[in-house]
GROMACS .gro file of C-alpha atoms in nm:
model
  425
    1MET     CA    1  -0.842  -2.541  -0.905
    2VAL     CA    2  -0.997  -2.691  -0.587
    3VAL     CA    3  -1.217  -3.017  -0.614
    4ASP     CA    4  -1.488  -2.994  -0.304
    5PHE     CA    5  -1.547  -3.317  -0.175
    6GLY     CA    6  -1.807  -3.147   0.083
    7SER     CA    7  -1.575  -3.068   0.334
    8GLN     CA    8  -1.659  -2.748   0.550
    9THR     CA    9  -1.337  -2.583   0.500
   10THR     CA   10  -1.305  -2.589   0.140
   11GLN     CA   11  -1.351  -2.204   0.175
   12LEU     CA   12  -1.065  -2.176   0.386
   13ILE     CA   13  -0.822  -2.401   0.091
   14LEU     CA   14  -0.935  -2.130  -0.132
   15ARG     CA   15  -0.844  -1.858   0.062
   16ARG     CA   16  -0.485  -1.940   0.134
   17ILE     CA   17  -0.421  -1.944  -0.268
   18ARG     CA   18  -0.566  -1.638  -0.327
   19GLU     CA   19  -0.365  -1.476  -0.073
   20ILE     CA   20  -0.055  -1.637  -0.176
   21GLY     CA   21  -0.153  -1.399  -0.522
   22ILE     CA   22  -0.268  -1.708  -0.692
   23TYR     CA   23  -0.618  -1.703  -0.863
   24CYS     CA   24  -0.852  -2.023  -0.754
   25GLU     CA   25  -1.170  -2.143  -0.872
   26VAL     CA   26  -1.362  -2.451  -0.641
   27ILE     CA   27  -1.607  -2.696  -0.849
   28SER     CA   28  -1.760  -3.058  -0.782
   29TYR     CA   29  -1.566  -3.364  -0.808
   30HIS     CA   30  -1.820  -3.536  -1.100
   31GLN     CA   31  -1.708  -3.230  -1.304
   32ILE     CA   32  -1.343  -3.268  -1.277
   33MET     CA   33  -1.226  -3.346  -1.605
   34ASP     CA   34  -1.467  -3.097  -1.803
   35LYS     CA   35  -1.349  -2.816  -1.583
   36ILE     CA   36  -0.996  -2.912  -1.630
   37LYS     CA   37  -1.039  -2.912  -1.968
   38GLU     CA   38  -1.204  -2.555  -1.941
   39LEU     CA   39  -0.978  -2.370  -1.689
   40GLN     CA   40  -0.675  -2.583  -1.806
   41PRO     CA   41  -0.543  -2.513  -1.390
   42LYS     CA   42  -0.171  -2.585  -1.323
   43ALA     CA   43  -0.224  -2.786  -1.018
   44ILE     CA   44  -0.515  -2.922  -0.830
   45ILE     CA   45  -0.592  -2.975  -0.441
   46PHE     CA   46  -0.883  -3.221  -0.353
   47SER     CA   47  -1.024  -3.108  -0.045
   48GLY     CA   48  -1.170  -3.317   0.231
   49GLY     CA   49  -1.497  -3.440   0.287
   50PRO     CA   50  -1.710  -3.636   0.526
   51SER     CA   51  -1.737  -3.990   0.327
   52SER     CA   52  -1.526  -4.277   0.335
   53ALA     CA   53  -1.335  -4.340   0.038
   54PHE     CA   54  -1.384  -4.699   0.043
   55HIS     CA   55  -1.727  -4.719   0.029
   56ARG     CA   56  -1.905  -4.808  -0.289
   57PHE     CA   57  -2.121  -4.521  -0.342
   58SER     CA   58  -1.791  -4.222  -0.189
   59PRO     CA   59  -1.743  -3.926  -0.392
   60LYS     CA   60  -1.454  -4.034  -0.647
   61VAL     CA   61  -1.274  -3.900  -0.949
   62ASP     CA   62  -1.253  -3.977  -1.273
   63LYS     CA   63  -0.884  -4.200  -1.268
   64LYS     CA   64  -0.760  -4.011  -1.560
   65VAL     CA   65  -0.690  -3.702  -1.334
   66PHE     CA   66  -0.378  -3.925  -1.225
   67ASP     CA   67  -0.203  -3.929  -1.537
   68ILE     CA   68  -0.220  -3.580  -1.705
   69LYS     CA   69   0.099  -3.492  -1.524
   70ILE     CA   70  -0.069  -3.203  -1.292
   71PRO     CA   71   0.066  -3.197  -0.946
   72ILE     CA   72  -0.213  -3.276  -0.712
   73LEU     CA   73  -0.255  -3.211  -0.331
   74GLY     CA   74  -0.508  -3.445  -0.164
   75ILE     CA   75  -0.643  -3.308   0.193
   76CYS     CA   76  -0.775  -3.550   0.459
   77TYR     CA   77  -1.053  -3.755   0.249
   78GLY     CA   78  -0.859  -3.587  -0.051
   79MET     CA   79  -0.550  -3.814   0.037
   80GLN     CA   80  -0.777  -4.096   0.111
   81ILE     CA   81  -0.956  -4.114  -0.214
   82ILE     CA   82  -0.597  -4.119  -0.388
   83CYS     CA   83  -0.485  -4.392  -0.216
   84GLU     CA   84  -0.829  -4.595  -0.253
   85GLN     CA   85  -0.843  -4.548  -0.649
   86LEU     CA   86  -0.468  -4.572  -0.729
   87LYS     CA   87  -0.518  -4.927  -0.564
   88GLY     CA   88  -0.365  -4.831  -0.199
   89LYS     CA   89  -0.617  -4.933   0.102
   90VAL     CA   90  -0.833  -4.712   0.359
   91LYS     CA   91  -1.000  -4.878   0.606
   92LYS     CA   92  -1.179  -4.762   0.930
   93THR     CA   93  -0.926  -4.682   1.231
   94TYR     CA   94  -0.983  -4.754   1.580
   95LYS     CA   95  -0.743  -4.431   1.671
   96ARG     CA   96  -0.990  -4.177   1.506
   97GLU     CA   97  -0.777  -3.810   1.514
   98PHE     CA   98  -1.000  -3.476   1.563
   99GLY     CA   99  -0.859  -3.162   1.679
  100LYS     CA  100  -0.471  -3.092   1.745
  101ALA     CA  101  -0.225  -3.391   1.712
  102TYR     CA  102   0.147  -3.367   1.595
  103ILE     CA  103   0.303  -3.538   1.298
  104ARG     CA  104   0.729  -3.629   1.235
  105ALA     CA  105   0.890  -3.569   0.922
  106LEU     CA  106   1.033  -3.913   0.846
  107LYS     CA  107   1.188  -3.806   0.488
  108LYS     CA  108   1.262  -3.457   0.296
  109SER     CA  109   1.010  -3.365   0.095
  110ALA     CA  110   0.938  -3.028  -0.150
  111LEU     CA  111   0.657  -3.029   0.013
  112PHE     CA  112   0.807  -2.964   0.368
  113LYS     CA  113   1.078  -2.764   0.188
  114ASP     CA  114   1.260  -2.605   0.512
  115ASN     CA  115   0.929  -2.570   0.702
  116ILE     CA  116   0.904  -2.904   0.885
  117LYS     CA  117   1.247  -3.043   0.972
  118LEU     CA  118   1.350  -3.408   0.930
  119ASN     CA  119   1.224  -3.596   1.244
  120SER     CA  120   1.083  -3.310   1.456
  121LYS     CA  121   0.747  -3.272   1.605
  122THR     CA  122   0.508  -2.990   1.428
  123GLN     CA  123   0.123  -2.911   1.521
  124VAL     CA  124  -0.115  -2.967   1.297
  125TRP     CA  125  -0.487  -3.011   1.286
  126MET     CA  126  -0.688  -3.369   1.200
  127SER     CA  127  -1.046  -3.444   1.155
  128HIS     CA  128  -1.050  -3.808   1.065
  129GLY     CA  129  -1.218  -4.168   1.107
  130ASP     CA  130  -1.057  -4.329   0.816
  131GLU     CA  131  -0.652  -4.411   0.789
  132VAL     CA  132  -0.473  -4.506   0.489
  133VAL     CA  133  -0.296  -4.820   0.576
  134LYS     CA  134  -0.153  -4.913   0.256
  135VAL     CA  135   0.023  -4.636   0.010
  136PRO     CA  136   0.013  -4.710  -0.396
  137THR     CA  137   0.287  -4.809  -0.560
  138GLY     CA  138   0.517  -4.543  -0.643
  139PHE     CA  139   0.434  -4.377  -0.296
  140GLU     CA  140   0.628  -4.302  -0.031
  141ILE     CA  141   0.537  -4.217   0.385
  142ILE     CA  142   0.672  -3.883   0.439
  143ALA     CA  143   0.551  -3.849   0.766
  144ARG     CA  144   0.355  -3.983   1.038
  145SER     CA  145   0.109  -3.888   1.331
  146ASP     CA  146   0.138  -4.129   1.642
  147ASN     CA  147  -0.153  -4.329   1.527
  148ASN     CA  148  -0.118  -4.289   1.131
  149ILE     CA  149  -0.016  -4.220   0.818
  150ALA     CA  150   0.005  -3.846   0.777
  151ALA     CA  151   0.175  -3.777   0.458
  152ILE     CA  152   0.263  -3.921   0.129
  153ALA     CA  153   0.388  -3.853  -0.152
  154HIS     CA  154   0.499  -3.966  -0.533
  155THR     CA  155   0.741  -3.729  -0.575
  156LYS     CA  156   0.794  -3.785  -0.984
  157LYS     CA  157   0.443  -3.740  -1.067
  158LYS     CA  158   0.384  -3.456  -0.828
  159ILE     CA  159   0.071  -3.644  -0.628
  160TYR     CA  160   0.079  -3.573  -0.273
  161GLY     CA  161  -0.151  -3.619   0.024
  162LEU     CA  162  -0.181  -3.452   0.361
  163GLN     CA  163  -0.417  -3.651   0.620
  164PHE     CA  164  -0.461  -3.292   0.844
  165HIS     CA  165  -0.610  -2.974   0.755
  166PRO     CA  166  -0.316  -2.727   0.636
  167GLU     CA  167  -0.583  -2.476   0.531
  168VAL     CA  168  -0.660  -2.442   0.909
  169ILE     CA  169  -0.472  -2.154   1.181
  170HIS     CA  170  -0.443  -2.498   1.420
  171THR     CA  171  -0.171  -2.630   1.173
  172LEU     CA  172   0.106  -2.447   1.261
  173LYS     CA  173   0.295  -2.432   0.912
  174GLY     CA  174   0.016  -2.531   0.684
  175LYS     CA  175   0.032  -2.210   0.485
  176GLN     CA  176   0.387  -2.274   0.480
  177LEU     CA  177   0.272  -2.603   0.329
  178ILE     CA  178   0.020  -2.496   0.071
  179ARG     CA  179   0.257  -2.221  -0.050
  180ASN     CA  180   0.515  -2.457  -0.107
  181PHE     CA  181   0.271  -2.685  -0.324
  182ILE     CA  182   0.179  -2.392  -0.536
  183LEU     CA  183   0.492  -2.200  -0.576
  184ASP     CA  184   0.767  -2.483  -0.565
  185ILE     CA  185   0.586  -2.797  -0.713
  186ALA     CA  186   0.308  -2.665  -0.914
  187LYS     CA  187   0.550  -2.355  -1.019
  188ILE     CA  188   0.262  -2.113  -1.042
  189LYS     CA  189   0.346  -1.758  -1.065
  190GLN     CA  190   0.159  -1.520  -0.852
  191GLU     CA  191   0.040  -1.309  -1.076
  192TRP     CA  192  -0.305  -1.231  -0.933
  193LYS     CA  193  -0.334  -0.906  -0.836
  194ILE     CA  194  -0.694  -0.723  -0.751
  195ASN     CA  195  -0.620  -0.422  -0.961
  196ASP     CA  196  -0.583  -0.638  -1.254
  197PHE     CA  197  -0.925  -0.771  -1.143
  198LEU     CA  198  -1.057  -0.444  -1.126
  199GLN     CA  199  -0.937  -0.333  -1.500
  200GLU     CA  200  -1.087  -0.680  -1.577
  201GLN     CA  201  -1.429  -0.636  -1.444
  202VAL     CA  202  -1.426  -0.285  -1.579
  203SER     CA  203  -1.386  -0.375  -1.958
  204LEU     CA  204  -1.618  -0.700  -1.882
  205ILE     CA  205  -1.915  -0.456  -1.745
  206LYS     CA  206  -1.853  -0.176  -2.037
  207ASN     CA  207  -1.877  -0.504  -2.332
  208LYS     CA  208  -2.157  -0.638  -2.160
  209VAL     CA  209  -2.378  -0.375  -2.087
  210GLY     CA  210  -2.321  -0.151  -2.358
  211GLN     CA  211  -2.500   0.178  -2.397
  212ASN     CA  212  -2.774   0.025  -2.164
  213LYS     CA  213  -2.886   0.094  -1.809
  214VAL     CA  214  -2.786  -0.055  -1.470
  215ILE     CA  215  -3.032  -0.036  -1.164
  216CYS     CA  216  -2.849  -0.150  -0.815
  217GLY     CA  217  -3.024  -0.159  -0.462
  218LEU     CA  218  -2.795   0.052  -0.242
  219SER     CA  219  -2.769  -0.056   0.155
  220GLY     CA  220  -2.529   0.108   0.254
  221GLY     CA  221  -2.323  -0.213   0.325
  222VAL     CA  222  -1.971  -0.332   0.201
  223ASP     CA  223  -2.103  -0.543  -0.075
  224SER     CA  224  -2.370  -0.306  -0.234
  225SER     CA  225  -2.145  -0.001  -0.209
  226VAL     CA  226  -1.822  -0.162  -0.372
  227VAL     CA  227  -2.029  -0.308  -0.682
  228ALA     CA  228  -2.219   0.013  -0.742
  229ALA     CA  229  -1.886   0.211  -0.731
  230LEU     CA  230  -1.754  -0.080  -0.949
  231ILE     CA  231  -2.009  -0.040  -1.254
  232ASN     CA  232  -2.029   0.353  -1.185
  233LYS     CA  233  -1.621   0.337  -1.301
  234ALA     CA  234  -1.713   0.142  -1.592
  235ILE     CA  235  -2.044   0.288  -1.728
  236GLY     CA  236  -2.084   0.611  -1.508
  237ASN     CA  237  -2.434   0.750  -1.555
  238GLN     CA  238  -2.563   0.422  -1.696
  239LEU     CA  239  -2.616   0.359  -1.322
  240THR     CA  240  -2.906   0.429  -1.106
  241CYS     CA  241  -2.933   0.327  -0.745
  242ILE     CA  242  -3.218   0.234  -0.550
  243PHE     CA  243  -3.182   0.347  -0.171
  244VAL     CA  244  -3.501   0.223   0.025
  245ASP     CA  245  -3.495   0.327   0.375
  246HIS     CA  246  -3.733   0.166   0.559
  247GLY     CA  247  -3.702   0.287   0.838
  248LEU     CA  248  -3.467   0.008   1.026
  249LEU     CA  249  -3.179   0.151   0.955
  250ARG     CA  250  -2.872   0.261   1.211
  251LYS     CA  251  -2.915   0.605   1.364
  252TYR     CA  252  -2.796   0.928   1.086
  253GLU     CA  253  -2.790   0.596   0.814
  254GLU     CA  254  -2.965   0.664   0.562
  255LYS     CA  255  -2.828   1.014   0.577
  256GLU     CA  256  -2.449   0.898   0.566
  257VAL     CA  257  -2.580   0.662   0.292
  258VAL     CA  258  -2.654   0.916   0.061
  259HIS     CA  259  -2.395   1.196   0.146
  260ASN     CA  260  -2.134   0.945   0.113
  261PHE     CA  261  -2.205   0.810  -0.220
  262LYS     CA  262  -2.275   1.116  -0.384
  263LYS     CA  263  -1.925   1.240  -0.219
  264TYR     CA  264  -1.692   0.960  -0.346
  265THR     CA  265  -1.870   0.798  -0.655
  266ASN     CA  266  -2.102   1.049  -0.819
  267ALA     CA  267  -2.315   0.806  -0.860
  268LYS     CA  268  -2.743   0.869  -0.948
  269ILE     CA  269  -2.925   0.767  -0.621
  270VAL     CA  270  -3.261   0.734  -0.604
  271TYR     CA  271  -3.365   0.762  -0.240
  272VAL     CA  272  -3.699   0.630  -0.161
  273ASN     CA  273  -3.820   0.723   0.174
  274ALA     CA  274  -4.050   0.410   0.273
  275LYS     CA  275  -4.073   0.444   0.697
  276ASN     CA  276  -4.477   0.471   0.689
  277ILE     CA  277  -4.532   0.209   0.460
  278PHE     CA  278  -4.292  -0.042   0.667
  279MET     CA  279  -4.404   0.062   1.002
  280GLN     CA  280  -4.816   0.015   0.869
  281LYS     CA  281  -4.715  -0.294   0.727
  282LEU     CA  282  -4.548  -0.439   1.022
  283LYS     CA  283  -4.830  -0.282   1.299
  284GLY     CA  284  -4.940  -0.537   1.553
  285ILE     CA  285  -4.698  -0.840   1.404
  286LYS     CA  286  -4.513  -1.018   1.690
  287ASP     CA  287  -4.340  -1.313   1.507
  288PRO     CA  288  -3.999  -1.305   1.370
  289GLU     CA  289  -4.017  -1.473   1.092
  290ARG     CA  290  -4.353  -1.298   0.956
  291LYS     CA  291  -4.175  -0.970   1.014
  292ARG     CA  292  -3.868  -1.061   0.832
  293LYS     CA  293  -4.077  -1.209   0.546
  294ILE     CA  294  -4.349  -0.876   0.549
  295ILE     CA  295  -4.013  -0.665   0.552
  296GLY     CA  296  -3.828  -0.863   0.260
  297ARG     CA  297  -4.235  -0.876   0.048
  298GLU     CA  298  -4.215  -0.502   0.057
  299PHE     CA  299  -3.882  -0.400  -0.030
  300ILE     CA  300  -3.935  -0.592  -0.335
  301LYS     CA  301  -4.245  -0.425  -0.425
  302ILE     CA  302  -4.107  -0.068  -0.357
  303PHE     CA  303  -3.762  -0.187  -0.558
  304GLU     CA  304  -3.966  -0.298  -0.832
  305ARG     CA  305  -4.216   0.007  -0.805
  306GLU     CA  306  -3.865   0.222  -0.871
  307ALA     CA  307  -3.707   0.024  -1.086
  308LYS     CA  308  -3.965   0.033  -1.340
  309LYS     CA  309  -3.965   0.392  -1.360
  310ILE     CA  310  -3.599   0.393  -1.538
  311LYS     CA  311  -3.634   0.385  -1.900
  312ASN     CA  312  -3.468   0.144  -2.102
  313ALA     CA  313  -3.289  -0.058  -1.785
  314LYS     CA  314  -3.205  -0.398  -1.913
  315PHE     CA  315  -2.968  -0.522  -1.601
  316LEU     CA  316  -3.038  -0.545  -1.199
  317ALA     CA  317  -2.648  -0.543  -1.008
  318GLN     CA  318  -2.619  -0.761  -0.714
  319GLY     CA  319  -2.321  -0.792  -0.480
  320THR     CA  320  -2.332  -1.160  -0.496
  321LEU     CA  321  -1.987  -1.300  -0.324
  322TYR     CA  322  -1.837  -1.637  -0.426
  323PRO     CA  323  -1.914  -1.807  -0.110
  324ASP     CA  324  -2.312  -1.710  -0.196
  325VAL     CA  325  -2.222  -1.926  -0.518
  326ILE     CA  326  -2.051  -2.239  -0.309
  327GLU     CA  327  -2.317  -2.260  -0.056
  328SER     CA  328  -2.611  -2.244  -0.316
  329LYS     CA  329  -2.474  -2.562  -0.474
  330LYS     CA  330  -2.299  -2.802  -0.182
  331ILE     CA  331  -2.176  -3.103  -0.272
  332GLN     CA  332  -2.435  -3.428  -0.201
  333GLY     CA  333  -2.391  -3.751  -0.337
  334SER     CA  334  -2.267  -3.766  -0.685
  335LYS     CA  335  -2.439  -3.455  -0.767
  336LEU     CA  336  -2.406  -3.085  -0.734
  337LYS     CA  337  -2.733  -3.050  -0.518
  338VAL     CA  338  -2.899  -2.688  -0.381
  339ILE     CA  339  -2.920  -2.700  -0.039
  340LYS     CA  340  -3.079  -2.333   0.019
  341SER     CA  341  -3.136  -2.032  -0.228
  342HIS     CA  342  -2.933  -1.757  -0.100
  343HIS     CA  343  -3.095  -1.403  -0.101
  344ASN     CA  344  -2.832  -1.274  -0.362
  345VAL     CA  345  -2.840  -1.613  -0.589
  346GLY     CA  346  -3.146  -1.602  -0.793
  347GLY     CA  347  -3.337  -1.318  -0.628
  348LEU     CA  348  -3.407  -1.125  -0.921
  349PRO     CA  349  -3.756  -1.032  -0.927
  350LYS     CA  350  -3.918  -1.229  -1.229
  351LYS     CA  351  -4.189  -0.912  -1.294
  352LEU     CA  352  -3.880  -0.656  -1.369
  353ASN     CA  353  -3.786  -0.849  -1.723
  354LEU     CA  354  -3.384  -0.783  -1.614
  355LYS     CA  355  -3.068  -0.976  -1.693
  356LEU     CA  356  -2.836  -1.054  -1.366
  357LEU     CA  357  -2.520  -0.819  -1.292
  358GLU     CA  358  -2.301  -0.969  -1.074
  359PRO     CA  359  -1.948  -0.847  -1.056
  360LEU     CA  360  -1.778  -0.967  -0.749
  361ARG     CA  361  -1.924  -1.321  -0.782
  362GLU     CA  362  -1.552  -1.452  -0.789
  363LEU     CA  363  -1.425  -1.268  -0.457
  364PHE     CA  364  -1.458  -1.323  -0.106
  365LYS     CA  365  -1.552  -1.013   0.170
  366ASP     CA  366  -1.163  -0.972   0.235
  367GLU     CA  367  -1.097  -0.878  -0.133
  368VAL     CA  368  -1.409  -0.697  -0.186
  369ARG     CA  369  -1.317  -0.474   0.088
  370SER     CA  370  -0.928  -0.446  -0.128
  371LEU     CA  371  -1.133  -0.363  -0.433
  372GLY     CA  372  -1.342  -0.068  -0.259
  373LYS     CA  373  -0.993   0.066  -0.151
  374GLU     CA  374  -0.880   0.014  -0.564
  375LEU     CA  375  -1.181   0.199  -0.599
  376ASN     CA  376  -1.110   0.508  -0.357
  377LEU     CA  377  -1.408   0.432  -0.113
  378PRO     CA  378  -1.284   0.571   0.261
  379ASP     CA  379  -1.304   0.305   0.548
  380ASN     CA  380  -1.615   0.447   0.672
  381ILE     CA  381  -1.793   0.230   0.422
  382ILE     CA  382  -1.560  -0.098   0.332
  383GLN     CA  383  -1.463  -0.165   0.696
  384ARG     CA  384  -1.868  -0.074   0.767
  385HIS     CA  385  -2.021  -0.317   1.070
  386PRO     CA  386  -2.210  -0.627   0.916
  387PHE     CA  387  -2.601  -0.494   0.899
  388PRO     CA  388  -2.846  -0.755   0.768
  389GLY     CA  389  -3.145  -0.647   0.515
  390PRO     CA  390  -3.425  -0.636   0.780
  391GLY     CA  391  -3.227  -0.388   0.957
  392LEU     CA  392  -3.285  -0.359   1.365
  393ALA     CA  393  -3.642  -0.537   1.303
  394ILE     CA  394  -3.430  -0.882   1.373
  395ARG     CA  395  -3.322  -0.700   1.712
  396ILE     CA  396  -3.677  -0.581   1.836
  397PRO     CA  397  -3.844  -0.850   2.035
  398GLY     CA  398  -4.259  -0.850   2.013
  399GLU     CA  399  -4.432  -0.562   1.796
  400ILE     CA  400  -4.239  -0.290   1.609
  401THR     CA  401  -4.315   0.038   1.729
  402ALA     CA  402  -4.115   0.421   1.693
  403ASN     CA  403  -4.013   0.416   2.032
  404LYS     CA  404  -3.866   0.082   2.055
  405ILE     CA  405  -3.678   0.199   1.699
  406ARG     CA  406  -3.540   0.492   1.884
  407ILE     CA  407  -3.421   0.347   2.171
  408LEU     CA  408  -3.263   0.109   1.982
  409LYS     CA  409  -3.094   0.305   1.729
  410ASN     CA  410  -2.939   0.496   2.056
  411ALA     CA  411  -2.819   0.211   2.185
  412ASP     CA  412  -2.679   0.070   1.876
  413TYR     CA  413  -2.494   0.448   1.822
  414ILE     CA  414  -2.354   0.423   2.139
  415TYR     CA  415  -2.264   0.055   2.135
  416ILE     CA  416  -2.091   0.070   1.773
  417ASN     CA  417  -1.919   0.441   1.932
  418GLU     CA  418  -1.788   0.227   2.164
  419LEU     CA  419  -1.638  -0.012   1.942
  420LYS     CA  420  -1.472   0.258   1.730
  421LYS     CA  421  -1.297   0.450   2.023
  422TYR     CA  422  -1.108   0.144   2.130
  423LYS     CA  423  -1.030   0.012   1.767
  424LEU     CA  424  -1.191  -0.289   1.794
  425ILE     CA  425  -1.362  -0.231   1.474
   0.00000   0.00000   0.00000
């Protein structure tokens, strides 16, 4: 379980843990005791954050967490909050460290194992303006940089702190340190596999949907394709995919999407040729924001119209991913605060009165691609070059015309094929 204090690299921590083969979730610091009871984690990692641990209103955790015998690793602000709450001392530093730095291991530790040799220098990545100047009772300093305490440990309680960021690639031994904490200190088994996730989701979808029907908006992108393939595996012809062609897709894309999906999934697809509708609505419009809103509005109207034709549909499937969920609930102050509404989170058209089905909401993009492989989707689907919802419209300055679309489609086609030719994608 990763406790988020507002760090920009919280998602990286999760990804490093998932790469090891361990399932992990992110929570807000103020939820910690409730989430421990709910999730029963075998280890806890405190993320970094922009606050100062010694400020009165800075994010803090319930101090009970330090007495429940779950291994804890604090990263940057996470280490500082451990020290501040356990009666150590943190203060503003006059030697701020940002970027590449070097640390020296002072003592042997299970956290370092054989990855960081005693008294040898190791490159890490720092990002802090405060420093720990006194460690709490029972803790020892196990590493220093040229300026500050870099790592601490309470071996008996299995509580550790790192002033640097092991989750970023610039910390050369960072992955190994996270691995040492998870596997050797917390002794968690590597039991999370994408195939297990697949089987679990198939069962969950079957139970949730029952005999009802599901609608899925198919764009041809990785997320919607994997969602549709997964749901199709679970409930077969109870799924109907709606593919709205707004005329702003890449060259041959509408044909490829329909052909590939029928070939590899047998899913039902409703193809809607709405090119003329979109061109008419976009005529004379030059402002890029207005164009984007028109495309979004018309897409929803057409999707709603087609969805209403499907009888007994009770669910709308969306390709929401874990980063979408995290970014829609960023930490600020003492509570979760929504800083933006992601297009996949809360985007359900109210008029349809459908329940949301988001089977990928616990996965990162690379895990979605792995799931696509498990579902036997070909590389030309799961490795598809990213493409935004408004399509080529966002790359056409001024008014959108048929001639501009034709030129851009051809240019994009040449560009993408050159990337493929030299194996750059």
